[in-house]
């Protein structure tokens, strides 16, 4: 076989090592016939390798047997045992003794191993230098001469081949196998070379040479493995030492860097003290002006729901991102900063961001936190610029903010105090219906020019700050529908310019301050739906409340009487809501002086006595409710003069007598001139009224709801009720009516209304029982006599 075999050697094709071409074959080596050189051809001397004195053998020509090989292995393995194995099979035992008496002149190393084996092993390989060099070159290709074990196996094989048949056998046995790929220097390489050696020896040795010097080779393998393990341990120790050194150096460098940075920072700090940054300049301006507390400019706050405060974020925006880049001393810097703080306070909670509204192209429609001036931001107005119209209050520039109006956007979050501290020229502040939280800060008293404050329909809690009394220009104060608690500060009586006061739907307690009597310009006062107690003091000594036209104190715990002679000074009063309280006493005759009233609500109190006839003087009255009291007596016929009344609620009292026919007008003059012609809702149920149903009620053509149930009415149902073409609900049950319901009345249930059904959709009467007292063929429900139905 002529190709490269396992040993990498074909017939005459193996690569030659560098030493192969320079060495001459020892004279007579090929004539020994496989025996070792004679003692006469060998002289013994030593040489040093890695500090070890090793024997060197030379023939008579001075050619060393294994000097080059020993040095080569020293260069690759650097181990004493491997060199000893190669040079002398036993280290210090070496070929140190020459047994001249041994037959054939062989060597005796005293190791107890077959010396003939050793002689053939060394001598015959030596006598065929060309085959040896070819073998070494091929072996280098396979194992890169990386292992002494490889060379020992190769040497055995070469010796065995020479013994068994000469050069041709060498070429055959070493080249006849398929060449394996080169392996790295590891146990696999040893395994491959060992396989070559052992397989070839097994195949080519005859029985006399089988397993030639096998004990020596096994001993060498064990020695080589131990040496390799030592090398790995040494390498591991070296790596650990290198890592330790690197870590130590890194720590030293870091320490030196920190020291250098600290020194540099000290230098920069000293320089910054002399030349503060833009951030520090603006921050100092804000702090020195008192617009923001220093604690609010910290980047981190444990008591804040987000990582940074709105104030810090606003400062950061002003310094780093505001394209306008205002100078730290700019007169409008603080106002721009305050609005930015308000933006960051609200935008984190907003579900419908009023301050971040974009069109389809992604352009901001609000201008908030853009390079444009604050006077162009949504909801912001400023003083008009000199030389411009007073109405020119929105423009692309900064200016003194006078209006901040952003209602009904559900922004959420607290009202930052910066609005009250920086926007001191505000005239109008309207943030109603925004789900704002927190408390009303005392800094609101700084808005000395404020005219309109609207914070209604939010979730603001806590007490009303007394500093509100410092807003001397305030005309409209609306804090309704919040969670405000505590008493109403008496300082609100100092708001001499106040026109409208709305504090309803809160949890305010205590009494109504007497100082309210000084609110001479007050027109509207809404204190309803709170927890107020005490009496109504203004009816006694509020002589200056001559502009008040809308007073709502309903749904509280107010007690006492309604008043007396002083009511006449409230001649401009148009709406009076005193219902749902704990008022007692009678309805005073002076109520008739309130000729301007359009609504009078006194229901759900504890009023007693009769209804004075003077109520007929309130000719502008449209809604009159006295229900759910304890009134007695009759219904005065003077009520018929209230021609504008649409709703008359007298139910739930103890009224007696008959229903005045005059309520339906005078039979001779007609309803247009006399009677409650505009009546749409008449409710007289749950009283003790008797007599028949007045036929003149048929003149109330605008009537939509007629409730007369649970009284003591007698007689028949008047045919004239069939004229009530707009009547949708009528209850006559709980009385003592009899006869038949007229077909004219039943026709109302058949008359088509706007929705395609009959106009009279609910009609109840005492048509139950057997036999029924009242026969009704068109009632929507028949009630059993004696039963009550609410």
mmCIF file of C-alpha atoms in Angstrom, residues 215-439:
data_model
loop_
_atom_site.group_PDB
_atom_site.id
_atom_site.type_symbol
_atom_site.label_atom_id
_atom_site.label_comp_id
_atom_site.label_asym_id
_atom_site.label_seq_id
_atom_site.Cartn_x
_atom_site.Cartn_y
_atom_site.Cartn_z
ATOM 1 C CA UNK A 215 6.131 -3.643 31.406
ATOM 2 C CA UNK A 216 8.502 -0.819 30.612
ATOM 3 C CA UNK A 217 6.044 0.871 28.324
ATOM 4 C CA UNK A 218 3.205 0.571 30.849
ATOM 5 C CA UNK A 219 5.432 2.083 33.491
ATOM 6 C CA UNK A 220 6.212 4.923 31.145
ATOM 7 C CA UNK A 221 2.524 5.615 30.517
ATOM 8 C CA UNK A 222 1.838 5.858 34.222
ATOM 9 C CA UNK A 223 4.808 8.190 34.676
ATOM 10 C CA UNK A 224 3.723 10.369 31.774
ATOM 11 C CA UNK A 225 0.113 10.606 33.089
ATOM 12 C CA UNK A 226 1.359 11.689 36.521
ATOM 13 C CA UNK A 227 3.570 14.281 34.918
ATOM 14 C CA UNK A 228 0.668 15.612 32.832
ATOM 15 C CA UNK A 229 -1.507 15.870 35.964
ATOM 16 C CA UNK A 230 1.279 17.827 37.631
ATOM 17 C CA UNK A 231 1.407 20.151 34.659
ATOM 18 C CA UNK A 232 -2.338 20.768 34.911
ATOM 19 C CA UNK A 233 -2.070 21.501 38.631
ATOM 20 C CA UNK A 234 0.822 23.851 38.039
ATOM 21 C CA UNK A 235 -1.147 25.594 35.303
ATOM 22 C CA UNK A 236 -4.192 25.954 37.588
ATOM 23 C CA UNK A 237 -2.017 27.423 40.336
ATOM 24 C CA UNK A 238 -0.561 29.815 37.829
ATOM 25 C CA UNK A 239 -4.038 30.920 36.665
ATOM 26 C CA UNK A 240 -5.229 31.484 40.239
ATOM 27 C CA UNK A 241 -2.112 33.453 41.038
ATOM 28 C CA UNK A 242 -2.570 35.549 37.879
ATOM 29 C CA UNK A 243 -6.202 36.252 38.757
ATOM 30 C CA UNK A 244 -5.237 37.285 42.273
ATOM 31 C CA UNK A 245 -2.586 39.628 40.951
ATOM 32 C CA UNK A 246 -5.038 41.114 38.426
ATOM 33 C CA UNK A 247 -7.663 41.640 41.131
ATOM 34 C CA UNK A 248 -5.171 43.300 43.418
ATOM 35 C CA UNK A 249 -4.031 45.601 40.640
ATOM 36 C CA UNK A 250 -7.666 46.433 39.784
ATOM 37 C CA UNK A 251 -8.462 47.369 43.385
ATOM 38 C CA UNK A 252 -5.397 49.551 43.578
ATOM 39 C CA UNK A 253 -6.307 51.306 40.330
ATOM 40 C CA UNK A 254 -9.874 51.830 41.519
ATOM 41 C CA UNK A 255 -8.708 53.286 44.796
ATOM 42 C CA UNK A 256 -6.341 55.615 42.983
ATOM 43 C CA UNK A 257 -9.146 56.628 40.581
ATOM 44 C CA UNK A 258 -11.526 57.393 43.429
ATOM 45 C CA UNK A 259 -8.937 59.458 45.136
ATOM 46 C CA UNK A 260 -8.337 61.315 41.904
ATOM 47 C CA UNK A 261 -12.078 61.822 41.332
ATOM 48 C CA UNK A 262 -12.542 63.045 44.885
ATOM 49 C CA UNK A 263 -9.786 65.552 44.397
ATOM 50 C CA UNK A 264 -11.283 66.617 41.102
ATOM 51 C CA UNK A 265 -14.739 66.869 42.702
ATOM 52 C CA UNK A 266 -13.334 69.053 45.453
ATOM 53 C CA UNK A 267 -11.821 71.245 42.815
ATOM 54 C CA UNK A 268 -15.032 71.354 40.827
ATOM 55 C CA UNK A 269 -17.023 72.069 43.987
ATOM 56 C CA UNK A 270 -14.791 74.997 44.771
ATOM 57 C CA UNK A 271 -15.127 76.187 41.188
ATOM 58 C CA UNK A 272 -18.919 75.663 41.277
ATOM 59 C CA UNK A 273 -19.119 77.790 44.400
ATOM 60 C CA UNK A 274 -17.583 80.632 42.449
ATOM 61 C CA UNK A 275 -19.383 79.817 39.172
ATOM 62 C CA UNK A 276 -22.726 78.092 39.949
ATOM 63 C CA UNK A 277 -24.355 76.071 37.184
ATOM 64 C CA UNK A 278 -27.579 77.072 35.443
ATOM 65 C CA UNK A 279 -29.381 74.446 37.509
ATOM 66 C CA UNK A 280 -28.159 75.976 40.762
ATOM 67 C CA UNK A 281 -28.926 79.508 39.621
ATOM 68 C CA UNK A 282 -32.534 78.710 38.775
ATOM 69 C CA UNK A 283 -32.977 76.562 41.866
ATOM 70 C CA UNK A 284 -31.659 79.357 44.078
ATOM 71 C CA UNK A 285 -33.974 81.839 42.382
ATOM 72 C CA UNK A 286 -36.971 79.591 43.096
ATOM 73 C CA UNK A 287 -36.009 78.998 46.717
ATOM 74 C CA UNK A 288 -35.167 82.604 47.467
ATOM 75 C CA UNK A 289 -38.489 83.759 46.045
ATOM 76 C CA UNK A 290 -40.369 81.409 48.371
ATOM 77 C CA UNK A 291 -42.279 79.855 45.475
ATOM 78 C CA UNK A 292 -41.241 76.316 46.491
ATOM 79 C CA UNK A 293 -40.136 74.730 49.727
ATOM 80 C CA UNK A 294 -36.645 73.255 49.599
ATOM 81 C CA UNK A 295 -37.970 69.846 50.590
ATOM 82 C CA UNK A 296 -40.116 69.789 47.428
ATOM 83 C CA UNK A 297 -37.061 70.166 45.202
ATOM 84 C CA UNK A 298 -35.494 66.915 46.333
ATOM 85 C CA UNK A 299 -35.191 64.351 43.588
ATOM 86 C CA UNK A 300 -36.512 61.542 45.771
ATOM 87 C CA UNK A 301 -39.348 61.706 48.271
ATOM 88 C CA UNK A 302 -40.419 58.818 50.488
ATOM 89 C CA UNK A 303 -43.853 60.334 51.055
ATOM 90 C CA UNK A 304 -44.525 60.965 47.376
ATOM 91 C CA UNK A 305 -46.218 58.355 45.162
ATOM 92 C CA UNK A 306 -43.729 58.864 42.325
ATOM 93 C CA UNK A 307 -39.952 58.899 42.297
ATOM 94 C CA UNK A 308 -39.598 62.681 41.965
ATOM 95 C CA UNK A 309 -41.780 65.593 43.039
ATOM 96 C CA UNK A 310 -43.666 67.686 40.481
ATOM 97 C CA UNK A 311 -41.541 70.624 41.564
ATOM 98 C CA UNK A 312 -38.264 68.822 40.855
ATOM 99 C CA UNK A 313 -39.524 67.627 37.494
ATOM 100 C CA UNK A 314 -40.580 71.159 36.624
ATOM 101 C CA UNK A 315 -37.152 72.480 37.605
ATOM 102 C CA UNK A 316 -35.467 69.792 35.539
ATOM 103 C CA UNK A 317 -37.652 70.680 32.543
ATOM 104 C CA UNK A 318 -36.903 74.383 32.866
ATOM 105 C CA UNK A 319 -33.161 73.736 33.035
ATOM 106 C CA UNK A 320 -32.686 70.851 30.620
ATOM 107 C CA UNK A 321 -35.587 70.701 28.170
ATOM 108 C CA UNK A 322 -37.311 74.075 27.923
ATOM 109 C CA UNK A 323 -36.406 75.249 24.434
ATOM 110 C CA UNK A 324 -37.172 78.822 25.412
ATOM 111 C CA UNK A 325 -34.131 78.757 27.707
ATOM 112 C CA UNK A 326 -35.135 81.652 29.951
ATOM 113 C CA UNK A 327 -32.444 83.511 31.835
ATOM 114 C CA UNK A 328 -32.450 82.733 35.578
ATOM 115 C CA UNK A 329 -33.365 86.373 36.225
ATOM 116 C CA UNK A 330 -36.232 86.474 33.702
ATOM 117 C CA UNK A 331 -39.310 88.101 35.321
ATOM 118 C CA UNK A 332 -41.607 85.365 34.001
ATOM 119 C CA UNK A 333 -39.411 82.388 34.900
ATOM 120 C CA UNK A 334 -41.252 81.671 38.145
ATOM 121 C CA UNK A 335 -44.658 81.668 36.481
ATOM 122 C CA UNK A 336 -43.447 79.306 33.766
ATOM 123 C CA UNK A 337 -41.972 77.063 36.442
ATOM 124 C CA UNK A 338 -45.206 77.104 38.520
ATOM 125 C CA UNK A 339 -47.318 76.096 35.530
ATOM 126 C CA UNK A 340 -44.860 73.293 34.739
ATOM 127 C CA UNK A 341 -45.160 72.048 38.337
ATOM 128 C CA UNK A 342 -48.944 72.090 37.993
ATOM 129 C CA UNK A 343 -48.615 70.122 34.749
ATOM 130 C CA UNK A 344 -46.477 67.413 36.326
ATOM 131 C CA UNK A 345 -48.743 67.266 39.376
ATOM 132 C CA UNK A 346 -51.855 66.662 37.296
ATOM 133 C CA UNK A 347 -50.622 64.754 34.261
ATOM 134 C CA UNK A 348 -49.511 61.747 36.331
ATOM 135 C CA UNK A 349 -53.105 61.178 37.411
ATOM 136 C CA UNK A 350 -55.031 62.319 34.358
ATOM 137 C CA UNK A 351 -57.312 59.951 32.499
ATOM 138 C CA UNK A 352 -58.292 62.658 30.038
ATOM 139 C CA UNK A 353 -55.213 64.828 29.835
ATOM 140 C CA UNK A 354 -56.293 68.368 29.200
ATOM 141 C CA UNK A 355 -52.672 69.404 29.066
ATOM 142 C CA UNK A 356 -51.517 66.751 26.592
ATOM 143 C CA UNK A 357 -53.952 66.858 23.685
ATOM 144 C CA UNK A 358 -52.632 66.111 20.210
ATOM 145 C CA UNK A 359 -54.142 66.200 16.752
ATOM 146 C CA UNK A 360 -53.989 63.406 14.185
ATOM 147 C CA UNK A 361 -50.516 64.509 13.141
ATOM 148 C CA UNK A 362 -49.181 64.231 16.683
ATOM 149 C CA UNK A 363 -48.913 68.003 17.132
ATOM 150 C CA UNK A 364 -49.645 69.326 20.587
ATOM 151 C CA UNK A 365 -52.818 71.402 20.546
ATOM 152 C CA UNK A 366 -52.423 72.714 24.069
ATOM 153 C CA UNK A 367 -48.905 74.203 23.796
ATOM 154 C CA UNK A 368 -48.150 73.148 27.361
ATOM 155 C CA UNK A 369 -44.426 72.558 27.955
ATOM 156 C CA UNK A 370 -43.481 73.623 24.452
ATOM 157 C CA UNK A 371 -41.163 76.413 23.370
ATOM 158 C CA UNK A 372 -44.173 78.691 22.972
ATOM 159 C CA UNK A 373 -44.921 81.364 25.533
ATOM 160 C CA UNK A 374 -47.167 80.546 28.476
ATOM 161 C CA UNK A 375 -49.738 83.080 27.273
ATOM 162 C CA UNK A 376 -50.532 80.667 24.421
ATOM 163 C CA UNK A 377 -50.927 77.570 26.617
ATOM 164 C CA UNK A 378 -54.439 76.161 26.793
ATOM 165 C CA UNK A 379 -56.534 77.794 29.506
ATOM 166 C CA UNK A 380 -53.967 80.534 30.191
ATOM 167 C CA UNK A 381 -54.547 84.225 29.599
ATOM 168 C CA UNK A 382 -52.241 87.118 30.374
ATOM 169 C CA UNK A 383 -52.329 90.890 30.636
ATOM 170 C CA UNK A 384 -52.606 92.412 27.225
ATOM 171 C CA UNK A 385 -49.390 93.914 25.925
ATOM 172 C CA UNK A 386 -48.956 97.651 25.670
ATOM 173 C CA UNK A 387 -50.440 99.017 22.505
ATOM 174 C CA UNK A 388 -52.804 96.084 22.007
ATOM 175 C CA UNK A 389 -56.502 95.594 22.640
ATOM 176 C CA UNK A 390 -57.516 94.743 26.216
ATOM 177 C CA UNK A 391 -59.104 91.602 24.791
ATOM 178 C CA UNK A 392 -55.790 90.423 23.327
ATOM 179 C CA UNK A 393 -54.898 88.162 26.240
ATOM 180 C CA UNK A 394 -53.642 85.068 24.416
ATOM 181 C CA UNK A 395 -50.416 85.347 22.434
ATOM 182 C CA UNK A 396 -47.138 83.489 21.896
ATOM 183 C CA UNK A 397 -45.059 85.040 24.633
ATOM 184 C CA UNK A 398 -44.584 85.035 28.365
ATOM 185 C CA UNK A 399 -46.469 87.506 30.468
ATOM 186 C CA UNK A 400 -48.280 88.097 33.720
ATOM 187 C CA UNK A 401 -50.850 85.285 34.004
ATOM 188 C CA UNK A 402 -54.345 86.521 34.842
ATOM 189 C CA UNK A 403 -56.512 83.525 33.945
ATOM 190 C CA UNK A 404 -56.075 79.801 34.465
ATOM 191 C CA UNK A 405 -59.273 78.113 33.308
ATOM 192 C CA UNK A 406 -59.178 74.356 32.680
ATOM 193 C CA UNK A 407 -62.527 72.966 33.894
ATOM 194 C CA UNK A 408 -64.054 69.542 33.276
ATOM 195 C CA UNK A 409 -60.978 67.540 32.278
ATOM 196 C CA UNK A 410 -60.573 65.117 35.215
ATOM 197 C CA UNK A 411 -56.875 65.834 35.570
ATOM 198 C CA UNK A 412 -56.523 64.551 39.132
ATOM 199 C CA UNK A 413 -53.714 65.172 41.596
ATOM 200 C CA UNK A 414 -53.306 67.925 44.173
ATOM 201 C CA UNK A 415 -53.161 71.632 43.538
ATOM 202 C CA UNK A 416 -49.516 72.566 43.925
ATOM 203 C CA UNK A 417 -48.942 75.634 46.127
ATOM 204 C CA UNK A 418 -46.732 77.133 43.399
ATOM 205 C CA UNK A 419 -49.896 78.303 41.631
ATOM 206 C CA UNK A 420 -50.779 80.445 44.632
ATOM 207 C CA UNK A 421 -47.208 81.629 45.263
ATOM 208 C CA UNK A 422 -46.074 82.480 41.742
ATOM 209 C CA UNK A 423 -49.272 83.465 39.909
ATOM 210 C CA UNK A 424 -50.072 86.285 42.313
ATOM 211 C CA UNK A 425 -51.694 88.349 39.571
ATOM 212 C CA UNK A 426 -54.406 85.803 38.881
ATOM 213 C CA UNK A 427 -57.914 87.129 38.380
ATOM 214 C CA UNK A 428 -59.686 83.869 37.525
ATOM 215 C CA UNK A 429 -58.807 80.357 38.674
ATOM 216 C CA UNK A 430 -61.229 77.721 37.424
ATOM 217 C CA UNK A 431 -60.225 74.073 37.918
ATOM 218 C CA UNK A 432 -63.679 72.675 38.568
ATOM 219 C CA UNK A 433 -64.666 69.091 37.739
ATOM 220 C CA UNK A 434 -61.113 67.762 37.597
ATOM 221 C CA UNK A 435 -61.035 65.188 40.416
ATOM 222 C CA UNK A 436 -58.387 67.216 42.221
ATOM 223 C CA UNK A 437 -57.274 65.927 45.594
ATOM 224 C CA UNK A 438 -55.395 67.201 48.616
ATOM 225 C CA UNK A 439 -56.221 70.208 50.724
#
